[in-house]
């Protein structure tokens, strides 16, 4: 009886000490998952997710407080990649996937106020004061920050046209 | 496992399938020349690589063979006017592609005279520098005419750099229904052999072997007769087995060499060109004649007069079909309209699309020939495994793709798939296996593009952050200087909150 | 037709599941008809009931799961057919009905239907019946051809099938393997025990006690060769099964004839031929590659011999098939074909080495 009690107590104490030491010596400063998620994200820090930049969103997603689908520029593809990395299921139903979108400017309404240029996280809008602005399609991430800033509603999101080189065969309908 | 390897290699190419070839009677009919169409639609993207850039404007008059679009980038091809006439439009037309998406094209109204521009001929191509041959081929806009349409000049001059010692000429034409290469070898064997000799000279190879499937005895005989005077050119019949016309398989069948995965034939010292390309190269080098027409097989149960037709690039497929007597009334509605062969060709939304450089066939098939059925479940019969000429497990790859697990599909060898269609041809459950592979490859390419885009975005965002920082700093410093201007003692510049401090030692 | 553009190829070889199943059924027909003649009307009734049970179960399952009926492909009929061939010919009707239900409902539909099952449905049912009702499942009758005197007519046959098993002492007999096992356990050695039963001619035409599918080996062999000739099956599995069975049997018999049956007895009795050509070649539950199929077949043959020689049951084919079915995913994992231009490990092959060799 005594022997059992003593041995179990010793065992417990030894293991406890080991655990304590392990947590001290093997402590990880930053969560590596967060860094990994951040690398997956667009990195334009557009702020549409409501978190402070992509790093903030990555931390929130890793902590489980945000959905992997919270990044509009990343879209469905990013949500799936993140969900696969974290091994969690993600509800993509709410995420409309109409393909990538970019901002476009209606030249007859644009007054050249440069407000959109100032908020664009990737400097994708060209133009100066009192000049018609233009969006560089290749640089636009489709974050939509500029849309609200436009005083004349000259900016709108437009679907990026699919070209021959980018067209993808549809997946065959599941059979039986 | 080395002994199994050797065992497999000595047996050469033993997989693949034997589809019904449907080549005759179209292959035995004489080649007809299409009358000049009134209007031609010449797409700017007819080849692998970057689209060509239009070098003419609407309203210009052009001569036949005049360059109307210049190549862009390292892998691209020039495009020439197929006939003389006036440019009436430069803009989008429906592409000869299953998606039905638009492609930029130059529309030419023929003036009916079909007048050539002045061409620079060359009496003795063998006196030319190999590099000069490459330039002439490139200037003539020659691309591989076997279907892939890879710019030929790139392959020819690349051959010299890669120390190629064998030139293989692909006369396999393993696709059922098609017979344009067969016809070309029967009728223009001398020209083809001359072209091959020029290519040998250009590529710096020791010898040339012409691989022809043994179901084309007439072509073999004609080519043998033509090559009789050339000690370096040999005709070698190969077994009739689909996909013998695939580059890697023809190399395997003729030399026993295996092209490494994700590599090119040049890695094992071989370069492969189509036999029709050889004729185009000859025309380009000897006569300076650019590639403006090609042989097209018009075939299928729904066609009234199947056969081979010489067609100008840019002619609407519809008009070619009309020239061949149109559709047979007794066959009902056609099941498929195809550009290319039935195994790898593409269904087109309508035949109002132009013939391009890579178009080997216009096929109108009925339901019997297509063998349409509703797909059933996979019964794991492994017929596809036996059929796959690459040694893949199509059923396992398709299963992963169906589940959306593209990474697993890649591990099973998705990227080695050549989309030859053997698996789907033999599948008893009629599963559209190739479509799964097309879809997955497209998704993977899209993923790669996305990654590149993301990286570009990151660079842009970073550049902006740096710019903002610099601007704030400059503003602050100007403000400080102005403040300090009347003051003889410079005070430390006040920094606005939030702006990062510049690295120590940096001067404004 | 859907609005999606159909991808290549735009041609098809014409193979279909239904056609494959028809070939297999055609190949089974001679042996089955011979079995009917040999064992009379009760065997016919049992066959009809078993196949009917399979078809009915498939119909009900697919109705319940609200999926499109796939009866047209003939796979349920074939499962019932193979199961019926492995049952004692005069077994009661409920054995056939229950077997058909187990085969389709548990062996196939529970896994998700055709193509999804891990185990051969017919063998799942046979093994389930064998371990649940060992007495009924091992009561063999001596052959009593339809044309012989005293053979039950249509009505009588129906009575035998629908009623409890027939009076044992009149017609009960043991199959060759069962007989050898029993005698061996009593201390009689194999040489004396099987005596005249090993006459090859006798075994080939199968005029002896056993299931429908183990008599008439020659008809089954002919059917198997037909399948090989039509390309429905390939030689790898049948050859490997027969080799896996014959090689250890021949060695065993050579070392100790008193305890081990000769190879010919092993090959011609029990479900050896039926198993090699028709059961282990089931597409769904066998490996994908030629090498994998050799491994799989040899494993079945060897395991069958082991069970027959040392196991508790006289016949081991069904167990061996199920065990190797379970191993199929593992075999598939390790036996992959070499991809063109790659080594077996999947790395691109060395181009420079090839150039050197040339």
Tab-separated table of N, CA and C in Angstrom, chain C residues 175-178 180 190-191 193-204 208 214 217 242 245-246 249-250 253 257 259-273 304-305 308-309 314-315:
chain	number	residue	atom	x	y	z
C	175	UNK	N	-18.482	-33.543	-49.137
C	175	UNK	CA	-17.645	-33.174	-50.259
C	175	UNK	C	-16.278	-33.793	-50.042
C	176	UNK	N	-15.508	-33.796	-51.085
C	176	UNK	CA	-14.211	-34.474	-50.995
C	176	UNK	C	-13.344	-33.882	-49.903
C	177	UNK	N	-13.288	-32.550	-49.856
C	177	UNK	CA	-12.431	-31.901	-48.872
C	177	UNK	C	-12.935	-32.164	-47.463
C	178	UNK	N	-14.275	-32.111	-47.316
C	178	UNK	CA	-14.868	-32.325	-46.000
C	178	UNK	C	-14.611	-33.755	-45.548
C	180	UNK	N	-12.167	-35.731	-46.463
C	180	UNK	CA	-10.763	-35.912	-46.122
C	180	UNK	C	-10.475	-35.347	-44.734
C	190	UNK	N	-5.050	-39.773	-45.374
C	190	UNK	CA	-5.702	-39.246	-46.562
C	190	UNK	C	-5.732	-40.272	-47.699
C	191	UNK	N	-4.659	-41.041	-47.799
C	191	UNK	CA	-4.559	-41.978	-48.913
C	191	UNK	C	-5.722	-42.959	-48.895
C	193	UNK	N	-8.493	-42.513	-47.089
C	193	UNK	CA	-9.777	-41.830	-46.931
C	193	UNK	C	-10.395	-41.455	-48.281
C	194	UNK	N	-9.618	-40.931	-49.176
C	194	UNK	CA	-10.245	-40.436	-50.396
C	194	UNK	C	-10.324	-41.494	-51.483
C	195	UNK	N	-9.457	-42.473	-51.412
C	195	UNK	CA	-9.525	-43.618	-52.297
C	195	UNK	C	-9.901	-43.293	-53.722
C	196	UNK	N	-11.035	-43.840	-54.119
C	196	UNK	CA	-11.447	-43.747	-55.513
C	196	UNK	C	-11.816	-42.321	-55.922
C	197	UNK	N	-12.087	-41.491	-54.931
C	197	UNK	CA	-12.573	-40.142	-55.256
C	197	UNK	C	-11.555	-39.312	-56.011
C	198	UNK	N	-10.289	-39.695	-56.000
C	198	UNK	CA	-9.287	-38.881	-56.670
C	198	UNK	C	-9.116	-39.257	-58.143
C	199	UNK	N	-9.927	-40.156	-58.606
C	199	UNK	CA	-9.875	-40.472	-60.026
C	199	UNK	C	-10.089	-39.180	-60.815
C	200	UNK	N	-9.112	-38.758	-61.636
C	200	UNK	CA	-9.182	-37.445	-62.278
C	200	UNK	C	-10.440	-37.257	-63.123
C	201	UNK	N	-10.777	-38.261	-63.896
C	201	UNK	CA	-11.934	-38.138	-64.768
C	201	UNK	C	-13.175	-37.828	-63.933
C	202	UNK	N	-13.267	-38.522	-62.833
C	202	UNK	CA	-14.371	-38.367	-61.906
C	202	UNK	C	-14.457	-36.917	-61.410
C	203	UNK	N	-13.277	-36.337	-61.121
C	203	UNK	CA	-13.262	-34.973	-60.614
C	203	UNK	C	-13.583	-33.962	-61.707
C	204	UNK	N	-13.071	-34.222	-62.905
C	204	UNK	CA	-13.263	-33.244	-63.966
C	204	UNK	C	-14.731	-33.059	-64.292
C	208	UNK	N	-19.942	-35.704	-58.258
C	208	UNK	CA	-19.762	-36.011	-56.838
C	208	UNK	C	-20.409	-34.922	-56.001
C	214	UNK	N	-18.714	-26.266	-57.539
C	214	UNK	CA	-17.459	-26.984	-57.405
C	214	UNK	C	-17.475	-28.275	-58.198
C	217	UNK	N	-15.717	-29.055	-62.877
C	217	UNK	CA	-14.592	-28.131	-63.005
C	217	UNK	C	-14.307	-27.808	-64.460
C	242	UNK	N	-4.230	-20.258	-58.801
C	242	UNK	CA	-3.998	-21.687	-59.009
C	242	UNK	C	-2.567	-22.059	-58.613
C	245	UNK	N	-2.131	-22.170	-54.896
C	245	UNK	CA	-2.752	-23.357	-54.307
C	245	UNK	C	-1.953	-24.602	-54.662
C	246	UNK	N	-1.548	-24.709	-55.923
C	246	UNK	CA	-0.948	-25.949	-56.401
C	246	UNK	C	0.475	-26.139	-55.888
C	249	UNK	N	0.622	-27.252	-52.305
C	249	UNK	CA	-0.030	-28.555	-52.217
C	249	UNK	C	0.890	-29.643	-52.743
C	250	UNK	N	1.548	-29.351	-53.861
C	250	UNK	CA	2.445	-30.348	-54.440
C	250	UNK	C	3.609	-30.614	-53.498
C	253	UNK	N	2.292	-32.600	-50.466
C	253	UNK	CA	1.969	-33.978	-50.801
C	253	UNK	C	3.237	-34.782	-51.028
C	257	UNK	N	2.549	-37.589	-48.000
C	257	UNK	CA	1.319	-37.917	-48.731
C	257	UNK	C	0.177	-38.346	-47.810
C	259	UNK	N	-0.760	-36.940	-45.091
C	259	UNK	CA	-1.478	-35.834	-44.451
C	259	UNK	C	-1.936	-34.759	-45.418
C	260	UNK	N	-1.317	-34.717	-46.584
C	260	UNK	CA	-1.666	-33.632	-47.492
C	260	UNK	C	-2.228	-34.173	-48.790
C	261	UNK	N	-3.342	-33.606	-49.191
C	261	UNK	CA	-3.979	-34.007	-50.437
C	261	UNK	C	-3.087	-33.613	-51.612
C	262	UNK	N	-3.135	-34.344	-52.699
C	262	UNK	CA	-2.330	-33.965	-53.859
C	262	UNK	C	-2.837	-32.675	-54.500
C	263	UNK	N	-1.987	-32.049	-55.297
C	263	UNK	CA	-2.331	-30.772	-55.923
C	263	UNK	C	-3.570	-30.915	-56.802
C	264	UNK	N	-3.683	-32.040	-57.499
C	264	UNK	CA	-4.827	-32.200	-58.399
C	264	UNK	C	-6.130	-32.187	-57.609
C	265	UNK	N	-6.127	-32.830	-56.456
C	265	UNK	CA	-7.342	-32.831	-55.637
C	265	UNK	C	-7.686	-31.420	-55.181
C	266	UNK	N	-6.651	-30.656	-54.844
C	266	UNK	CA	-6.903	-29.285	-54.402
C	266	UNK	C	-7.473	-28.444	-55.535
C	267	UNK	N	-6.900	-28.616	-56.714
C	267	UNK	CA	-7.318	-27.770	-57.831
C	267	UNK	C	-8.718	-28.108	-58.310
C	268	UNK	N	-9.065	-29.403	-58.230
C	268	UNK	CA	-10.327	-29.814	-58.836
C	268	UNK	C	-11.470	-29.857	-57.844
C	269	UNK	N	-11.200	-29.625	-56.588
C	269	UNK	CA	-12.308	-29.689	-55.647
C	269	UNK	C	-12.498	-28.340	-54.972
C	270	UNK	N	-13.574	-28.293	-54.252
C	270	UNK	CA	-13.896	-27.036	-53.586
C	270	UNK	C	-14.120	-25.971	-54.634
C	271	UNK	N	-13.922	-24.738	-54.234
C	271	UNK	CA	-14.228	-23.639	-55.141
C	271	UNK	C	-12.990	-23.167	-55.880
C	272	UNK	N	-11.990	-24.048	-56.060
C	272	UNK	CA	-10.707	-23.583	-56.604
C	272	UNK	C	-10.871	-22.922	-57.969
C	273	UNK	N	-11.502	-23.641	-58.906
C	273	UNK	CA	-11.613	-23.089	-60.260
C	273	UNK	C	-12.576	-21.899	-60.269
C	304	UNK	N	-5.804	-20.279	-49.083
C	304	UNK	CA	-6.788	-21.342	-49.238
C	304	UNK	C	-6.176	-22.691	-48.858
C	305	UNK	N	-4.973	-22.925	-49.333
C	305	UNK	CA	-4.315	-24.195	-49.022
C	305	UNK	C	-4.065	-24.313	-47.514
C	308	UNK	N	-7.324	-25.020	-45.803
C	308	UNK	CA	-7.761	-26.388	-46.091
C	308	UNK	C	-6.915	-27.410	-45.335
C	309	UNK	N	-5.620	-27.148	-45.242
C	309	UNK	CA	-4.730	-28.148	-44.663
C	309	UNK	C	-4.711	-28.105	-43.150
C	314	UNK	N	-13.110	-27.281	-43.834
C	314	UNK	CA	-12.559	-28.056	-44.954
C	314	UNK	C	-12.260	-27.179	-46.172
C	315	UNK	N	-13.025	-26.097	-46.377
C	315	UNK	CA	-12.833	-25.266	-47.552
C	315	UNK	C	-12.482	-23.844	-47.116
